[in-house]
């Protein structure tokens, strides 16, 4: 089988991969389209020590042709964490294309049938690959509960930052997107106030909650400079780099720091189907699988839109 292999130091196209071997409860999907995200770029640099087929943002099809995507966490279903209703944190879990489970940048992928979500006709393949990252953005919304009267800032004008801003826009909170690139900030559209970081830092810490979606170790300290005392900082950045950050402001200003990872797929699918979130401005170039190395180079170019792989 053809697919994209990560050896922890680089990615390469391989034409000699084993066919997926579905575990009990798994089905094999034909992959229609997969997206490259910053996590994949981090994995390629050694984050998590992953070795295998990459890919966790994808749209595929069942043998009958029904288009689907799949949640990425594969919990054991039997441990106390699963029983407590936190399957995404199951200590025995595998994660599609990230931890102990081959991913979707290949012709075919095996996923647990219970993880499947049908993709409505209203959502094109190019938008369906955003279900996973948009669900992650809605996880932040679940945690922060933005509401009218609240000022929420999202730090980072990349794709995840944009998705977080759009996911929060319907809440009635004032949503601000803070970045470093005017051209990228301009994609935010209506209902999102945009600021360059240097300008935001002159506003005097007006934000009730600040989401770090920068993908950079500079994001967390910047969030601490922007959030009001007793406010909330949400960390959405996952990077292999280590932080060096002064924690004293968290104590002195009683900041609540919240980690945020995977989120509700149904909410993301509904937002895409209804058009509440329109991801078309974020769609970038498409590459065939055998040009994976070019695709990863393009995805690693600062300011790139979502790079897609078509098996
Ligand atoms: Zn991702
Ligand atoms: Zn479990």
PDB file of C-alpha atoms in Angstrom, residues 41-210:
ATOM      1  CA  UNK A  41       5.142  18.480  11.464  1.00  0.00           C
ATOM      2  CA  UNK A  42       6.015  18.086  15.162  1.00  0.00           C
ATOM      3  CA  UNK A  43       5.740  14.278  14.944  1.00  0.00           C
ATOM      4  CA  UNK A  44       8.081  14.347  11.970  1.00  0.00           C
ATOM      5  CA  UNK A  45      10.597  16.102  14.228  1.00  0.00           C
ATOM      6  CA  UNK A  46      10.340  13.478  16.968  1.00  0.00           C
ATOM      7  CA  UNK A  47       7.401  14.704  19.090  1.00  0.00           C
ATOM      8  CA  UNK A  48       5.825  11.725  20.962  1.00  0.00           C
ATOM      9  CA  UNK A  49       8.456   9.366  19.469  1.00  0.00           C
ATOM     10  CA  UNK A  50       5.929   8.180  16.883  1.00  0.00           C
ATOM     11  CA  UNK A  51       7.019   5.737  14.151  1.00  0.00           C
ATOM     12  CA  UNK A  52       4.463   4.793  11.522  1.00  0.00           C
ATOM     13  CA  UNK A  53       1.936   6.105   9.018  1.00  0.00           C
ATOM     14  CA  UNK A  54       0.977   9.698   9.821  1.00  0.00           C
ATOM     15  CA  UNK A  55      -2.456  11.297   9.442  1.00  0.00           C
ATOM     16  CA  UNK A  56      -5.350  12.051  11.792  1.00  0.00           C
ATOM     17  CA  UNK A  57      -7.300  14.697   9.803  1.00  0.00           C
ATOM     18  CA  UNK A  58      -9.070  12.935   6.959  1.00  0.00           C
ATOM     19  CA  UNK A  59     -12.213  12.019   5.120  1.00  0.00           C
ATOM     20  CA  UNK A  60     -12.668   8.477   3.894  1.00  0.00           C
ATOM     21  CA  UNK A  61     -15.345   6.188   2.624  1.00  0.00           C
ATOM     22  CA  UNK A  62     -16.875   2.930   3.728  1.00  0.00           C
ATOM     23  CA  UNK A  63     -17.001   0.037   1.247  1.00  0.00           C
ATOM     24  CA  UNK A  64     -20.530   1.176   0.221  1.00  0.00           C
ATOM     25  CA  UNK A  65     -19.264   4.676  -0.595  1.00  0.00           C
ATOM     26  CA  UNK A  66     -20.637   6.517   2.489  1.00  0.00           C
ATOM     27  CA  UNK A  67     -18.242   9.362   3.324  1.00  0.00           C
ATOM     28  CA  UNK A  68     -17.055   9.385   6.939  1.00  0.00           C
ATOM     29  CA  UNK A  69     -14.418  10.750   9.230  1.00  0.00           C
ATOM     30  CA  UNK A  70     -13.295   9.230  12.520  1.00  0.00           C
ATOM     31  CA  UNK A  71     -12.442  10.391  16.006  1.00  0.00           C
ATOM     32  CA  UNK A  72      -8.767   9.887  16.646  1.00  0.00           C
ATOM     33  CA  UNK A  73      -8.704   8.467  20.193  1.00  0.00           C
ATOM     34  CA  UNK A  74      -9.119   4.701  20.490  1.00  0.00           C
ATOM     35  CA  UNK A  75      -9.840   4.040  24.182  1.00  0.00           C
ATOM     36  CA  UNK A  76      -9.797   0.574  25.777  1.00  0.00           C
ATOM     37  CA  UNK A  77     -13.386   0.963  27.020  1.00  0.00           C
ATOM     38  CA  UNK A  78     -12.710  -1.117  30.134  1.00  0.00           C
ATOM     39  CA  UNK A  79     -10.500   0.886  32.516  1.00  0.00           C
ATOM     40  CA  UNK A  80     -11.584   3.228  35.361  1.00  0.00           C
ATOM     41  CA  UNK A  81     -10.851   6.324  33.224  1.00  0.00           C
ATOM     42  CA  UNK A  82     -13.095   5.030  30.441  1.00  0.00           C
ATOM     43  CA  UNK A  83     -15.760   4.053  33.000  1.00  0.00           C
ATOM     44  CA  UNK A  84     -15.580   7.576  34.448  1.00  0.00           C
ATOM     45  CA  UNK A  85     -16.558   9.045  31.064  1.00  0.00           C
ATOM     46  CA  UNK A  86     -13.130  10.292  30.007  1.00  0.00           C
ATOM     47  CA  UNK A  87     -12.303   7.888  27.178  1.00  0.00           C
ATOM     48  CA  UNK A  88     -10.120  10.493  25.471  1.00  0.00           C
ATOM     49  CA  UNK A  89      -7.774  10.211  28.444  1.00  0.00           C
ATOM     50  CA  UNK A  90      -7.738   6.389  28.634  1.00  0.00           C
ATOM     51  CA  UNK A  91      -4.161   5.507  29.646  1.00  0.00           C
ATOM     52  CA  UNK A  92      -4.296   2.501  27.328  1.00  0.00           C
ATOM     53  CA  UNK A  93      -5.551   4.453  24.310  1.00  0.00           C
ATOM     54  CA  UNK A  94      -3.997   4.597  20.906  1.00  0.00           C
ATOM     55  CA  UNK A  95      -4.374   7.724  18.798  1.00  0.00           C
ATOM     56  CA  UNK A  96      -4.747   7.636  15.027  1.00  0.00           C
ATOM     57  CA  UNK A  97      -1.457   8.542  13.375  1.00  0.00           C
ATOM     58  CA  UNK A  98      -0.048   9.922  16.647  1.00  0.00           C
ATOM     59  CA  UNK A  99       0.319   7.120  19.194  1.00  0.00           C
ATOM     60  CA  UNK A 100       0.382   3.391  18.528  1.00  0.00           C
ATOM     61  CA  UNK A 101      -2.060   3.344  15.594  1.00  0.00           C
ATOM     62  CA  UNK A 102      -1.336   3.752  11.854  1.00  0.00           C
ATOM     63  CA  UNK A 103      -2.783   6.972  10.476  1.00  0.00           C
ATOM     64  CA  UNK A 104      -4.745   8.076   7.437  1.00  0.00           C
ATOM     65  CA  UNK A 105      -2.082   9.421   5.041  1.00  0.00           C
ATOM     66  CA  UNK A 106      -2.366   6.236   3.029  1.00  0.00           C
ATOM     67  CA  UNK A 107      -4.678   4.595   0.554  1.00  0.00           C
ATOM     68  CA  UNK A 108      -6.541   2.806   3.321  1.00  0.00           C
ATOM     69  CA  UNK A 109      -6.833   3.072   7.102  1.00  0.00           C
ATOM     70  CA  UNK A 110      -8.427   0.886   9.784  1.00  0.00           C
ATOM     71  CA  UNK A 111     -10.433   2.720  12.465  1.00  0.00           C
ATOM     72  CA  UNK A 112     -12.838   1.591  15.202  1.00  0.00           C
ATOM     73  CA  UNK A 113     -16.386   1.520  13.819  1.00  0.00           C
ATOM     74  CA  UNK A 114     -17.655   3.347  16.933  1.00  0.00           C
ATOM     75  CA  UNK A 115     -15.358   6.290  16.091  1.00  0.00           C
ATOM     76  CA  UNK A 116     -17.015   6.936  12.718  1.00  0.00           C
ATOM     77  CA  UNK A 117     -19.064  10.045  11.915  1.00  0.00           C
ATOM     78  CA  UNK A 118     -20.910  10.345   8.582  1.00  0.00           C
ATOM     79  CA  UNK A 119     -20.112  13.452   6.533  1.00  0.00           C
ATOM     80  CA  UNK A 120     -23.260  15.182   5.188  1.00  0.00           C
ATOM     81  CA  UNK A 121     -23.369  15.980   1.466  1.00  0.00           C
ATOM     82  CA  UNK A 122     -23.255  19.708   2.298  1.00  0.00           C
ATOM     83  CA  UNK A 123     -19.614  19.328   3.419  1.00  0.00           C
ATOM     84  CA  UNK A 124     -17.033  18.994   0.626  1.00  0.00           C
ATOM     85  CA  UNK A 125     -14.013  16.732   1.166  1.00  0.00           C
ATOM     86  CA  UNK A 126     -11.791  19.825   1.406  1.00  0.00           C
ATOM     87  CA  UNK A 127     -13.887  21.060   4.358  1.00  0.00           C
ATOM     88  CA  UNK A 128     -14.391  17.620   5.922  1.00  0.00           C
ATOM     89  CA  UNK A 129     -10.659  17.290   6.637  1.00  0.00           C
ATOM     90  CA  UNK A 130     -11.142  20.207   9.060  1.00  0.00           C
ATOM     91  CA  UNK A 131     -13.621  18.322  11.279  1.00  0.00           C
ATOM     92  CA  UNK A 132     -10.894  17.089  13.659  1.00  0.00           C
ATOM     93  CA  UNK A 133      -9.124  20.442  14.184  1.00  0.00           C
ATOM     94  CA  UNK A 134     -12.464  22.298  14.328  1.00  0.00           C
ATOM     95  CA  UNK A 135     -13.661  19.830  16.973  1.00  0.00           C
ATOM     96  CA  UNK A 136     -10.475  20.651  18.910  1.00  0.00           C
ATOM     97  CA  UNK A 137     -11.416  24.337  18.630  1.00  0.00           C
ATOM     98  CA  UNK A 138     -14.896  23.568  20.000  1.00  0.00           C
ATOM     99  CA  UNK A 139     -13.241  21.786  22.947  1.00  0.00           C
ATOM    100  CA  UNK A 140     -11.873  25.201  23.920  1.00  0.00           C
ATOM    101  CA  UNK A 141     -15.408  26.614  23.637  1.00  0.00           C
ATOM    102  CA  UNK A 142     -16.693  23.851  25.942  1.00  0.00           C
ATOM    103  CA  UNK A 143     -13.999  24.685  28.485  1.00  0.00           C
ATOM    104  CA  UNK A 144     -14.145  28.498  28.390  1.00  0.00           C
ATOM    105  CA  UNK A 145     -17.906  28.820  27.823  1.00  0.00           C
ATOM    106  CA  UNK A 146     -17.632  32.201  26.071  1.00  0.00           C
ATOM    107  CA  UNK A 147     -20.810  34.266  26.460  1.00  0.00           C
ATOM    108  CA  UNK A 148     -22.077  37.807  25.877  1.00  0.00           C
ATOM    109  CA  UNK A 149     -20.127  40.351  27.880  1.00  0.00           C
ATOM    110  CA  UNK A 150     -16.964  38.306  27.821  1.00  0.00           C
ATOM    111  CA  UNK A 151     -13.800  39.264  25.913  1.00  0.00           C
ATOM    112  CA  UNK A 152     -11.978  36.267  24.470  1.00  0.00           C
ATOM    113  CA  UNK A 153      -8.649  36.568  22.677  1.00  0.00           C
ATOM    114  CA  UNK A 154      -7.142  33.895  20.489  1.00  0.00           C
ATOM    115  CA  UNK A 155      -3.385  34.180  20.056  1.00  0.00           C
ATOM    116  CA  UNK A 156      -2.082  32.891  16.745  1.00  0.00           C
ATOM    117  CA  UNK A 157      -3.290  33.741  13.245  1.00  0.00           C
ATOM    118  CA  UNK A 158      -2.589  30.269  11.862  1.00  0.00           C
ATOM    119  CA  UNK A 159      -5.225  27.696  11.003  1.00  0.00           C
ATOM    120  CA  UNK A 160      -5.941  26.510  14.562  1.00  0.00           C
ATOM    121  CA  UNK A 161      -6.188  30.072  15.847  1.00  0.00           C
ATOM    122  CA  UNK A 162      -8.614  30.937  13.078  1.00  0.00           C
ATOM    123  CA  UNK A 163     -10.733  27.853  13.816  1.00  0.00           C
ATOM    124  CA  UNK A 164     -10.806  28.756  17.533  1.00  0.00           C
ATOM    125  CA  UNK A 165     -11.941  32.305  16.724  1.00  0.00           C
ATOM    126  CA  UNK A 166     -14.656  31.052  14.377  1.00  0.00           C
ATOM    127  CA  UNK A 167     -15.814  28.374  16.835  1.00  0.00           C
ATOM    128  CA  UNK A 168     -16.223  31.033  19.550  1.00  0.00           C
ATOM    129  CA  UNK A 169     -17.884  33.634  17.304  1.00  0.00           C
ATOM    130  CA  UNK A 170     -21.429  32.306  17.707  1.00  0.00           C
ATOM    131  CA  UNK A 171     -21.241  32.448  21.509  1.00  0.00           C
ATOM    132  CA  UNK A 172     -21.981  36.175  21.740  1.00  0.00           C
ATOM    133  CA  UNK A 173     -18.625  36.888  23.387  1.00  0.00           C
ATOM    134  CA  UNK A 174     -16.403  39.556  21.837  1.00  0.00           C
ATOM    135  CA  UNK A 175     -13.840  37.506  19.937  1.00  0.00           C
ATOM    136  CA  UNK A 176     -10.387  38.915  19.200  1.00  0.00           C
ATOM    137  CA  UNK A 177      -7.725  37.312  17.038  1.00  0.00           C
ATOM    138  CA  UNK A 178      -4.177  38.371  17.814  1.00  0.00           C
ATOM    139  CA  UNK A 179      -1.357  37.593  15.397  1.00  0.00           C
ATOM    140  CA  UNK A 180       1.737  38.820  13.652  1.00  0.00           C
ATOM    141  CA  UNK A 181       0.655  38.707   9.994  1.00  0.00           C
ATOM    142  CA  UNK A 182      -1.836  41.273   8.631  1.00  0.00           C
ATOM    143  CA  UNK A 183      -2.553  39.097   5.563  1.00  0.00           C
ATOM    144  CA  UNK A 184      -3.524  36.139   7.743  1.00  0.00           C
ATOM    145  CA  UNK A 185      -5.527  38.251  10.201  1.00  0.00           C
ATOM    146  CA  UNK A 186      -7.505  39.530   7.218  1.00  0.00           C
ATOM    147  CA  UNK A 187      -8.923  36.018   6.685  1.00  0.00           C
ATOM    148  CA  UNK A 188     -10.806  36.187   9.997  1.00  0.00           C
ATOM    149  CA  UNK A 189     -13.838  37.839   8.391  1.00  0.00           C
ATOM    150  CA  UNK A 190     -16.791  39.419  10.139  1.00  0.00           C
ATOM    151  CA  UNK A 191     -17.440  39.054  13.841  1.00  0.00           C
ATOM    152  CA  UNK A 192     -13.785  38.770  14.834  1.00  0.00           C
ATOM    153  CA  UNK A 193     -11.731  41.794  15.920  1.00  0.00           C
ATOM    154  CA  UNK A 194      -8.114  41.492  14.804  1.00  0.00           C
ATOM    155  CA  UNK A 195      -4.962  42.952  16.317  1.00  0.00           C
ATOM    156  CA  UNK A 196      -1.238  42.703  15.766  1.00  0.00           C
ATOM    157  CA  UNK A 197       0.398  41.267  18.892  1.00  0.00           C
ATOM    158  CA  UNK A 198       2.377  44.445  19.585  1.00  0.00           C
ATOM    159  CA  UNK A 199      -0.870  46.472  19.487  1.00  0.00           C
ATOM    160  CA  UNK A 200      -2.751  43.989  21.687  1.00  0.00           C
ATOM    161  CA  UNK A 201      -0.049  44.263  24.343  1.00  0.00           C
ATOM    162  CA  UNK A 202      -0.780  47.991  24.569  1.00  0.00           C
ATOM    163  CA  UNK A 203      -4.480  47.383  25.339  1.00  0.00           C
ATOM    164  CA  UNK A 204      -3.890  46.827  29.063  1.00  0.00           C
ATOM    165  CA  UNK A 205      -4.861  43.210  29.657  1.00  0.00           C
ATOM    166  CA  UNK A 206      -8.565  43.450  28.812  1.00  0.00           C
ATOM    167  CA  UNK A 207      -9.189  39.787  28.061  1.00  0.00           C
ATOM    168  CA  UNK A 208     -11.196  37.438  30.295  1.00  0.00           C
ATOM    169  CA  UNK A 209      -9.748  34.435  28.492  1.00  0.00           C
ATOM    170  CA  UNK A 210      -6.773  34.036  26.165  1.00  0.00           C
TER     171      UNK A 210
END
